[in-house]
C-alpha positions as a printed NumPy array, in Angstrom:
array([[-156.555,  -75.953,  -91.564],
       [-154.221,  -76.435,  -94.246],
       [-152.206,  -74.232,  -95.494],
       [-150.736,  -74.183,  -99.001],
       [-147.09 ,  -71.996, -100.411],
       [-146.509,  -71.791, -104.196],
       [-143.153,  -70.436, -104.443],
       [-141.694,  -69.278, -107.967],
       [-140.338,  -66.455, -109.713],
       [-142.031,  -62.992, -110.026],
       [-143.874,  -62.447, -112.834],
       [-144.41 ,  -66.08 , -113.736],
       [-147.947,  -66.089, -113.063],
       [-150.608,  -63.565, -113.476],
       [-153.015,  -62.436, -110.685],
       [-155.929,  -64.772, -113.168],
       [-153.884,  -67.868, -112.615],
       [-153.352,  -67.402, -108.843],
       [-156.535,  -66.784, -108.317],
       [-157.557,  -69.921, -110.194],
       [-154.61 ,  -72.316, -108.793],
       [-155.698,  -71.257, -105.41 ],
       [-159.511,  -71.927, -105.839],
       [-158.405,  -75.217, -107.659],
       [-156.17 ,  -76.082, -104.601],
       [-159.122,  -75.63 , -102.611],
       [-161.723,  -77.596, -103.956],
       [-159.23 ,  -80.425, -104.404],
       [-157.816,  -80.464, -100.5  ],
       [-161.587,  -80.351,  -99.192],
       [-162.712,  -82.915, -101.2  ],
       [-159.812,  -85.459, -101.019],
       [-159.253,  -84.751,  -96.988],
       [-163.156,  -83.369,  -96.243],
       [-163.223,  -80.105,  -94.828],
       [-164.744,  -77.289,  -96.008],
       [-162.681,  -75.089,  -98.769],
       [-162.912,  -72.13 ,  -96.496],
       [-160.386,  -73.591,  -94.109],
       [-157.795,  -73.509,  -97.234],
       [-155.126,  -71.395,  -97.123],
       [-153.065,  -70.508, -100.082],
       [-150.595,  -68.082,  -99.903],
       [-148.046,  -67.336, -103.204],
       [-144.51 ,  -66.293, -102.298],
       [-142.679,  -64.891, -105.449],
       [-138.942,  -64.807, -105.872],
       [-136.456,  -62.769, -107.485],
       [-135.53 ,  -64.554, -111.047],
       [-131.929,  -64.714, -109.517],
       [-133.19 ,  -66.404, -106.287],
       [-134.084,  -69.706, -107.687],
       [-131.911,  -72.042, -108.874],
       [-132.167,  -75.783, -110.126],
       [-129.056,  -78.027, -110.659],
       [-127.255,  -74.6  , -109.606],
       [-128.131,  -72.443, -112.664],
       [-131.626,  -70.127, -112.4  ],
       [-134.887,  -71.832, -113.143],
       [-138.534,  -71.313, -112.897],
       [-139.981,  -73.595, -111.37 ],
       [-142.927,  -74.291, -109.219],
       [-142.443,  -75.331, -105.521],
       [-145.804,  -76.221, -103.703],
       [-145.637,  -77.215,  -99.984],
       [-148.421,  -77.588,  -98.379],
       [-149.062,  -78.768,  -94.204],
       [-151.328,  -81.492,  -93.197],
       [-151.978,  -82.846,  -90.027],
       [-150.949,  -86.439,  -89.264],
       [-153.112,  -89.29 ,  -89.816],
       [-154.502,  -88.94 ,  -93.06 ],
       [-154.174,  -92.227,  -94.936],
       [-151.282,  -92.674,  -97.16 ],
       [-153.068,  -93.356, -100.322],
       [-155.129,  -90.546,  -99.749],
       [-151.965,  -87.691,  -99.371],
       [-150.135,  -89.184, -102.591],
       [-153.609,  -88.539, -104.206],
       [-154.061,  -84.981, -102.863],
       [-150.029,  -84.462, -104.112],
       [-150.786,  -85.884, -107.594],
       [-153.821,  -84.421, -107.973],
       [-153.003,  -80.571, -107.161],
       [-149.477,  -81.156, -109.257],
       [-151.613,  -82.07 , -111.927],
       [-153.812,  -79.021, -111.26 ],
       [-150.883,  -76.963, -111.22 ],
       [-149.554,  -77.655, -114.626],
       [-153.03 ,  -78.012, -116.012],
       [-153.753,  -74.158, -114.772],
       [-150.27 ,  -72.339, -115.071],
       [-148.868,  -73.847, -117.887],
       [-145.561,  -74.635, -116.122],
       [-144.513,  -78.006, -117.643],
       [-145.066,  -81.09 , -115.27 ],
       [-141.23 ,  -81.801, -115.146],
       [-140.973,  -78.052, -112.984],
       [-143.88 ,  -78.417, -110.928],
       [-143.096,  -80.22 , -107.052],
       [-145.761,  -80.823, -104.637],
       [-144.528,  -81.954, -101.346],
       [-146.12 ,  -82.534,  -97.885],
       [-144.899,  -81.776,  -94.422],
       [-147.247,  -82.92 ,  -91.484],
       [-147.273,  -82.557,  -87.924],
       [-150.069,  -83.925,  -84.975],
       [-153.47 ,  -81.938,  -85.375],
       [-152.723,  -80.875,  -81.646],
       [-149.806,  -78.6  ,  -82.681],
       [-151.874,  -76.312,  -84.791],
       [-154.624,  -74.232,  -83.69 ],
       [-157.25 ,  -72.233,  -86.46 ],
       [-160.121,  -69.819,  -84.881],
       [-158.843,  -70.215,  -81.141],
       [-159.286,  -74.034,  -81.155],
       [-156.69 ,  -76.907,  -81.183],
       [-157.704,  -78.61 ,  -84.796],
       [-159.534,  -81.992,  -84.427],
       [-157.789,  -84.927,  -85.438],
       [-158.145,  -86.26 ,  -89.16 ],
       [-161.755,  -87.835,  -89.532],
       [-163.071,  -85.758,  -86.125],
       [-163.476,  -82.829,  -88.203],
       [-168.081,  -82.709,  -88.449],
       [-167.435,  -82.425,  -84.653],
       [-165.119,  -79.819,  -84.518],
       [-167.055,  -77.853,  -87.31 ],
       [-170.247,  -78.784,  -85.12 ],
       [-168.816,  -77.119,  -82.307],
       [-167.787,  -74.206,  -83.539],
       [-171.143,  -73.203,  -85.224],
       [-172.87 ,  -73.463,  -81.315]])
């Protein structure tokens, strides 16, 4: 369902560290928003070192956008931000002050995983039910 892009430079993190970010990212969207991890998608998109800037001079940061579908409470997607920025520094090392998380959302119904439209935040045992008949 969701679906995660770390974007930074090329060679700032080791195959270990994706590996580990990703499974982190995971665990932490399916238990804050409750699906399973398997529907987690966390792709890594690496940059030349002269393709990111910050305040217009090269930089390494790391950029993590990630889509949710409307109508998860607030509270709940400032958590799931903090949480996986945390995460981030925590597993790569990149210093808080580098690390963005931000969120874009659209309506459940404009997505569709597997050959089905996605269920609607909180409809999600349904849809899961459905698909295993």
């Amino acid at each position: 369902m969701p679906i995660y892009t770390c974007t930074t430079v090329e060679s700032a993190l080791t195959s270990e560290v994706k590996a580990a970010l990703a499974m982190e990212i995971s665990h932490i969207h399916s238990a804050i928003n409750h699906v399973p991890s398997t529907y987690v998608n966390v792709v890594f998109h690496e940059l030349p070192s002269d393709c990111v800037y910050t305040d217009g001079v090269p930089a390494c940061p790391l950029l993590v956008t990630g889509w949710v579908r409307d109508g998860h409470p607030e509270n709940e997607t400032t958590r799931l931000a903090v949480t996986i920025a945390d995460a981030a520094t925590r597993i790569t090392g990149i210093p808080a002050d580098r690390v963005l998380v931000v969120f874009e959302s659209s309506p459940a119904h404009y997505a569709v995983e597997g050959g089905r439209v996605l269920p609607e935040p909180g409809e999600e045992a349904a849809w899961l039910a459905a698909a295993t008949r």
